[in-house]
Coordinates of C-alpha atoms and ligand atoms in Angstrom, one line a residue:
M14 CA -52.4 -89.9 95.3
R15 CA -54.5 -89.5 92.2
I16 CA -58.3 -89.9 92.5
L17 CA -60.9 -90.4 89.8
A18 CA -64.3 -89.3 91.2
I19 CA -67.8 -89.9 89.9
E20 CA -71.0 -88.1 90.9
T21 CA -74.5 -89.0 89.6
S22 CA -76.8 -88.5 92.7
C23 CA -79.2 -86.0 91.0
D24 CA -79.2 -84.2 87.7
E25 CA -75.5 -83.6 87.0
T26 CA -73.3 -86.3 85.5
A27 CA -69.8 -85.4 86.8
C28 CA -66.3 -86.9 86.7
A29 CA -63.1 -85.3 88.0
V30 CA -59.4 -86.2 88.4
V31 CA -57.8 -84.7 91.5
D32 CA -54.2 -85.0 92.8
V33 CA -53.6 -85.0 96.5
T34 CA -50.1 -83.9 97.8
G35 CA -48.7 -82.7 101.1
R36 CA -47.9 -84.7 104.2
T37 CA -49.5 -83.0 107.2
V38 CA -51.9 -80.7 105.3
P39 CA -53.3 -82.2 102.1
R40 CA -53.3 -80.0 99.1
F41 CA -55.9 -80.7 96.3
T42 CA -55.1 -80.0 92.7
V43 CA -58.1 -80.4 90.3
L44 CA -56.7 -81.7 87.1
S45 CA -60.1 -82.0 85.5
N46 CA -63.7 -81.4 86.6
I47 CA -66.3 -82.3 84.0
I48 CA -70.0 -81.6 84.6
S49 CA -72.7 -82.5 82.2
S50 CA -75.9 -80.7 83.4
Q51 CA -79.4 -82.0 82.7
V52 CA -81.1 -78.7 83.6
K53 CA -82.6 -78.2 80.1
L54 CA -84.0 -81.7 80.1
H55 CA -85.8 -81.3 83.4
A56 CA -86.8 -77.6 83.1
P57 CA -90.1 -78.2 81.3
Y58 CA -91.2 -80.4 84.3
G59 CA -90.1 -77.8 86.9
G60 CA -88.0 -80.4 88.8
V61 CA -85.9 -83.5 88.3
V62 CA -87.7 -86.5 86.7
P63 CA -85.8 -89.5 88.2
T64 CA -86.2 -91.9 85.2
L65 CA -85.1 -89.2 82.7
A66 CA -82.1 -88.4 85.0
S67 CA -81.1 -92.0 85.2
R68 CA -81.2 -92.5 81.4
E69 CA -79.3 -89.3 80.8
H70 CA -76.6 -90.4 83.2
L71 CA -76.4 -93.7 81.4
K72 CA -76.0 -92.0 78.0
N73 CA -73.5 -89.4 79.2
I74 CA -71.2 -91.0 81.7
P75 CA -68.8 -92.7 79.3
H76 CA -68.1 -89.4 77.5
V77 CA -67.8 -87.4 80.8
F78 CA -65.4 -90.0 82.1
Q79 CA -63.3 -90.0 78.9
K80 CA -63.2 -86.2 78.9
A81 CA -62.1 -86.1 82.6
L82 CA -59.2 -88.4 81.8
R83 CA -58.3 -86.6 78.6
D84 CA -58.4 -83.1 80.2
A85 CA -56.3 -84.3 83.1
R86 CA -53.8 -85.8 80.6
T87 CA -53.9 -89.1 82.5
T88 CA -55.0 -92.8 82.0
M89 CA -56.6 -95.3 84.3
D90 CA -53.1 -96.8 84.9
E91 CA -52.1 -93.6 86.8
I92 CA -55.3 -93.5 88.9
D93 CA -54.8 -94.8 92.5
A94 CA -58.5 -95.0 93.6
I95 CA -62.0 -94.4 92.4
A96 CA -64.3 -92.3 94.6
V97 CA -68.1 -92.5 93.9
T98 CA -71.2 -91.0 95.5
C99 CA -73.2 -93.9 97.0
A100 CA -75.8 -91.9 99.0
P101 CA -78.0 -90.0 99.5
G102 CA -79.9 -89.2 96.3
L103 CA -82.1 -90.7 93.7
V104 CA -81.3 -94.4 93.7
I105 CA -81.8 -95.0 90.0
A106 CA -79.4 -92.1 89.3
L107 CA -76.8 -93.1 92.0
L108 CA -76.8 -96.6 90.6
I109 CA -75.5 -95.4 87.2
G110 CA -72.4 -93.9 88.8
V111 CA -71.9 -96.8 91.2
S112 CA -72.3 -99.4 88.4
F113 CA -69.8 -97.4 86.2
A114 CA -67.3 -97.2 89.1
R115 CA -67.7 -101.0 89.8
G116 CA -67.0 -101.8 86.1
L117 CA -63.9 -99.6 86.2
A118 CA -62.7 -101.2 89.4
Y119 CA -63.4 -104.7 88.2
A120 CA -61.5 -104.1 84.9
S121 CA -58.6 -102.2 86.5
G122 CA -58.3 -104.0 89.9
K123 CA -58.4 -100.5 91.6
K124 CA -60.2 -99.9 94.9
I125 CA -63.4 -97.9 95.2
I126 CA -64.0 -95.4 98.0
P127 CA -67.7 -94.8 98.8
V128 CA -68.7 -91.2 99.3
H129 CA -71.6 -89.6 101.1
H130 CA -72.9 -86.6 99.1
I131 CA -73.4 -84.3 102.1
A132 CA -69.9 -85.1 103.3
A133 CA -68.7 -84.2 99.9
H134 CA -70.4 -80.8 100.0
I135 CA -68.7 -80.2 103.3
Y136 CA -65.3 -81.2 102.0
S137 CA -65.7 -79.0 98.9
N138 CA -64.4 -76.3 101.3
W139 CA -61.0 -77.9 101.1
L140 CA -60.8 -77.2 97.4
S141 CA -60.6 -73.5 98.2
H142 CA -59.1 -73.4 101.7
E143 CA -56.0 -75.3 102.9
K144 CA -55.9 -75.0 106.7
I145 CA -59.3 -75.2 108.4
A146 CA -59.6 -74.9 112.2
F147 CA -61.8 -77.1 114.2
P148 CA -64.4 -77.2 115.8
L149 CA -66.0 -76.5 112.4
L150 CA -69.7 -75.7 112.0
N151 CA -71.0 -76.6 108.5
I152 CA -74.2 -75.1 107.0
V153 CA -75.0 -77.4 104.1
V154 CA -77.8 -75.9 102.0
S155 CA -78.7 -77.7 98.8
G156 CA -81.7 -78.8 96.8
G157 CA -82.4 -81.7 99.1
H158 CA -80.8 -80.7 102.4
T159 CA -80.5 -77.9 104.9
E160 CA -78.3 -79.1 107.8
L161 CA -76.1 -77.7 110.5
V162 CA -73.3 -80.2 111.1
L163 CA -70.6 -79.9 113.8
M164 CA -67.2 -81.4 113.1
K165 CA -64.7 -81.7 115.9
R166 CA -62.2 -83.3 113.4
I167 CA -62.1 -84.8 109.9
G168 CA -64.6 -87.7 109.6
T169 CA -66.7 -87.0 112.7
Y170 CA -70.1 -85.4 112.2
A171 CA -72.8 -84.3 114.7
L172 CA -76.1 -83.3 113.2
L173 CA -77.2 -80.2 115.2
G174 CA -80.3 -79.4 113.2
E175 CA -82.0 -79.9 109.9
T176 CA -85.0 -78.9 108.0
R177 CA -88.3 -80.3 109.1
D178 CA -89.8 -80.0 105.6
D179 CA -88.5 -78.3 102.5
A180 CA -84.8 -77.7 101.9
A181 CA -83.6 -74.2 101.3
G182 CA -82.8 -74.9 97.6
E183 CA -86.2 -76.6 97.3
A184 CA -87.9 -73.4 98.6
F185 CA -86.1 -71.3 95.9
D186 CA -87.1 -73.9 93.3
K187 CA -90.8 -74.0 94.4
V188 CA -91.1 -70.2 94.7
A189 CA -89.6 -69.8 91.2
K190 CA -92.1 -72.3 89.9
M191 CA -95.0 -70.5 91.6
L192 CA -93.9 -67.3 89.8
G193 CA -93.4 -69.1 86.5
L194 CA -89.8 -68.1 86.4
G195 CA -88.3 -71.5 85.4
Y196 CA -86.0 -74.2 86.9
P197 CA -83.7 -74.3 88.9
G198 CA -85.1 -71.5 90.9
G199 CA -82.0 -70.5 93.0
P200 CA -79.9 -69.0 90.2
I201 CA -82.9 -67.4 88.5
I202 CA -84.2 -65.8 91.7
S203 CA -80.8 -64.5 92.7
K204 CA -80.2 -63.0 89.3
L205 CA -83.6 -61.3 89.3
A206 CA -83.1 -60.1 92.9
R207 CA -80.0 -58.0 92.0
G208 CA -80.5 -54.4 93.0
G209 CA -84.0 -55.1 94.5
D210 CA -85.4 -53.6 97.7
A211 CA -85.3 -56.5 100.2
S212 CA -87.5 -54.6 102.7
R213 CA -90.4 -54.0 100.2
Y214 CA -92.3 -57.2 101.0
M215 CA -92.7 -58.6 104.5
L216 CA -92.1 -62.3 104.7
P217 CA -91.7 -64.4 107.9
R218 CA -88.4 -65.6 109.3
P219 CA -89.6 -69.1 110.3
M220 CA -88.2 -71.1 113.3
L221 CA -86.3 -68.3 114.9
S222 CA -88.0 -68.9 118.2
S223 CA -88.0 -72.7 117.9
G224 CA -85.4 -73.1 120.6
D225 CA -83.5 -75.7 118.6
H226 CA -81.2 -75.7 115.5
D227 CA -83.9 -77.0 113.1
F228 CA -85.2 -75.2 110.0
S229 CA -88.6 -75.1 108.2
F230 CA -89.2 -73.5 104.9
S231 CA -92.7 -74.7 104.0
G232 CA -94.3 -71.8 106.0
L233 CA -92.3 -69.3 104.0
K234 CA -93.5 -70.9 100.8
T235 CA -97.2 -70.5 102.1
A236 CA -96.5 -66.9 103.0
V237 CA -95.1 -66.4 99.5
I238 CA -98.4 -67.7 98.0
H239 CA -100.4 -65.2 100.1
C240 CA -98.1 -62.4 99.3
V241 CA -98.3 -63.0 95.6
K242 CA -102.1 -63.1 95.8
K243 CA -102.2 -59.8 97.8
H244 CA -99.7 -58.1 95.5
P245 CA -100.6 -59.1 91.9
E246 CA -98.0 -56.6 90.6
I247 CA -95.3 -59.1 91.5
K248 CA -96.2 -61.3 88.6
K249 CA -96.7 -58.3 86.2
D250 CA -94.2 -55.6 87.0
K251 CA -90.4 -56.0 86.6
T252 CA -89.5 -53.8 89.6
A253 CA -92.0 -55.4 91.8
R254 CA -90.7 -58.8 90.8
R255 CA -87.1 -57.7 91.6
N256 CA -88.1 -56.4 95.0
F257 CA -90.0 -59.5 95.7
C258 CA -87.1 -61.8 94.8
A259 CA -84.8 -59.7 97.0
S260 CA -87.3 -59.9 99.9
F261 CA -87.5 -63.7 99.6
E262 CA -83.8 -64.1 99.4
Q263 CA -83.4 -61.9 102.4
A264 CA -85.9 -64.0 104.4
V265 CA -84.0 -67.2 103.7
A266 CA -80.6 -65.5 104.3
D267 CA -81.8 -64.0 107.7
V268 CA -83.0 -67.4 109.0
I269 CA -79.9 -69.3 108.0
T270 CA -77.6 -66.6 109.4
E271 CA -79.3 -66.2 112.7
K272 CA -79.6 -70.0 113.3
T273 CA -75.9 -70.4 112.4
I274 CA -74.7 -67.7 114.7
R275 CA -76.6 -69.2 117.6
A276 CA -75.2 -72.7 117.0
A277 CA -71.7 -71.3 116.5
R278 CA -71.9 -69.5 119.9
E279 CA -73.3 -72.6 121.7
Y280 CA -70.6 -74.9 120.4
R281 CA -67.7 -72.3 120.4
V282 CA -66.6 -73.1 116.9
K283 CA -63.5 -71.7 115.3
T284 CA -64.7 -71.9 111.7
I285 CA -68.1 -71.7 110.0
A286 CA -68.3 -73.2 106.5
L287 CA -71.1 -72.7 104.0
S288 CA -71.6 -75.3 101.3
G289 CA -74.1 -76.9 98.9
G290 CA -75.8 -75.4 95.8
V291 CA -77.5 -72.5 97.7
S292 CA -74.1 -71.4 98.9
A293 CA -73.7 -69.9 95.4
N294 CA -76.2 -67.3 96.6
K295 CA -74.3 -64.0 96.9
R296 CA -76.7 -62.4 99.3
L297 CA -76.5 -65.4 101.7
R298 CA -72.6 -65.4 101.4
E299 CA -72.4 -61.7 102.1
Q300 CA -74.9 -61.7 104.9
L301 CA -73.1 -64.5 106.7
A302 CA -69.7 -63.1 106.2
N303 CA -70.7 -59.6 107.5
T304 CA -72.7 -61.0 110.5
I305 CA -70.0 -63.4 111.6
A306 CA -67.4 -60.6 111.4
A307 CA -69.6 -58.3 113.4
R308 CA -71.0 -60.7 116.0
L309 CA -68.5 -63.5 116.5
N310 CA -65.0 -62.9 117.7
A311 CA -62.2 -64.7 115.9
V312 CA -64.4 -67.1 114.0
A313 CA -63.3 -67.7 110.4
F314 CA -66.0 -67.9 107.6
I315 CA -65.2 -70.0 104.6
T316 CA -67.2 -71.2 101.5
P317 CA -66.0 -73.0 98.3
D318 CA -65.4 -71.0 95.2
A319 CA -68.7 -70.6 93.4
G320 CA -67.8 -73.3 90.8
F321 CA -67.7 -75.9 93.6
S322 CA -70.9 -75.0 95.3
T323 CA -73.3 -76.9 93.1
D324 CA -72.9 -80.6 92.4
N325 CA -69.5 -81.6 91.0
A326 CA -67.1 -84.5 91.2
A327 CA -64.0 -82.6 92.4
M328 CA -65.7 -82.5 95.9
I329 CA -66.3 -86.2 95.6
A330 CA -62.6 -86.8 95.2
V331 CA -61.8 -84.7 98.3
A332 CA -64.3 -86.6 100.3
G333 CA -62.9 -89.8 98.9
Y334 CA -59.4 -88.9 100.0
F335 CA -60.7 -88.2 103.6
N336 CA -62.6 -91.5 103.6
R337 CA -59.8 -93.5 102.0
T338 CA -59.6 -96.0 104.9
H339 CA -63.0 -97.2 103.7
A340 CA -61.7 -98.1 100.2
T341 CA -63.0 -101.5 99.2
T342 CA -63.4 -103.8 96.2
W343 CA -66.1 -103.4 93.5
K344 CA -68.1 -106.2 95.1
N345 CA -68.9 -104.2 98.2
I346 CA -70.3 -101.0 96.7
D347 CA -74.0 -100.3 96.5
A348 CA -76.2 -97.2 96.4
S349 CA -78.9 -96.0 98.8
A350 CA -81.4 -93.1 98.8
H351 CA -81.0 -92.3 102.5
A352 CA -77.9 -92.8 104.6
P353 CA -76.8 -91.1 107.8
L354 CA -73.8 -88.9 107.5
A355 CA -72.1 -90.2 110.6
Ligands
KG4_18 O1 -76.0 -79.0 95.8 P1 -76.9 -78.9 94.6 O2 -76.2 -78.7 93.3 O3 -77.7 -80.2 94.4 C1 -78.2 -81.0 95.5 O4 -77.4 -81.7 96.2 O5 -79.4 -80.8 95.8 O6 -78.0 -77.8 94.9 C2 -79.0 -77.5 94.0 C3 -79.8 -76.4 94.6 C4 -81.1 -76.1 93.7 O7 -82.2 -76.1 94.6 C5 -80.8 -74.7 93.2 O8 -81.9 -73.9 93.0 C6 -79.9 -74.1 94.3 O9 -79.1 -75.2 94.7 N1 -79.1 -73.0 93.9 C7 -79.2 -71.7 94.4 C8 -78.3 -70.9 93.6 N2 -77.6 -71.7 92.8 C9 -78.1 -73.0 92.9 N3 -80.0 -71.2 95.3 C10 -79.9 -69.9 95.6 N4 -79.0 -69.1 94.9 C11 -78.2 -69.5 94.0 N5 -77.4 -68.7 93.3
ZN19 ZN1 -75.5 -81.6 96.1

C-alpha cells in the first residue's frame, strides 16, 4: 500500500510518500519526507502566529506536495490513499492541508484517511522500530501536549495523565523567550545546555507528589523567573547560562522520567515509547533510557529517530495506515482544533 500524507497542523508544511509492506508485521519505507519549516517567519514573534502560518501553508503546499511525489519517483496514479492531519491544531492551518487533500481526493477519486496528530506522534515510533510489544506506555511531549497514553493494542488509547497548564515544549519555548534566546526554545536550550552543570541551579520538580499521572510546567516557569532575577549572571555570563539551561533541562527530564516510571509500574507495561518534538532532547532520551534500564525489569524503551521527533508527514502516513478502516470520501473530511484521541 502506498500512502501520500499531508501535515499542516502548526508551523511545518509537510508531505510524505510511504510504502507499507509485510503481512503480519507492517514495514514502513519512507520514499519521501518533505518538510517546509516556518521557523524563521515566526521567530521574531517568539511563537507561531496563526494567520501567518495559514498563509505560508497555502503558499508552500503545492511545491511540498510536488517535491514529495518527485523525490518518491511516483505519481498520484500509484497512490492508494491520502492521509491528512485533521486535529488537533490551529484550525486555519489544519484547513489548508485538509482542503488540499480534499481537492486531490476529488480529482483522483482516492480515499482520504483522517489522522489525529497525537496518534501520529505515537505511531512515529513504528518508523524506527518494527515489533513493538503491548501494553505500550506513550509519553507524548510536544509544543502543545504532554500526555501519558496507555495502549493495549493498536488503535486503543487510554489517557492516564496530561499537563494541567503548559506543555513541556511550551515550557522550553517560554523559558528561551524569557532569556532572549530565540524561538523555538527546545533545540536552542538543549544546544546551550551541552556540557553544563545541571546541579548548579535548584529548580522544582513539579507534581511529583500529586498522586496522579498529571503534569504541570507553569510553576517551573515561575521558578525560572525568580531564579533568573536572583542570579543575574545567567543572562550575562556564558558558563552561567550553560549551567542554567542544563539545570532547566534536568528538571523537566526528572519530572517526565519519574512520572513515566510510576505509570509503567502501575500498568505493568512491556514497552515505553517517547515521542513528540521534545523527544529530540538528548538529556531526556538518555535519562529515560538509563532509568528504565536500572529500575524496570524487562521493559523496552523506544523513541523515533531524531528526524521523526518533530512534526513530519511520514508519521501521518503510518497513523493513516493504522487508521485505514476509517478511510472516507473527500466530502466527509473536516478539521478541528480539539479532538479526543480515543
Ligand atoms: O511535535 P512538535 O514538532 O510540534 C507540536 O506538535 O507541537 O514539537 C515542537 C516542540 C517545540 O516546543 C520545541 O521547542 C520542542 O518541540 N523541541 C525540543 C527540542 N526540539 C524541539 N524541546 C527540547 N529539546 C529539543 N531538542
Ligand atoms: Zn506535533
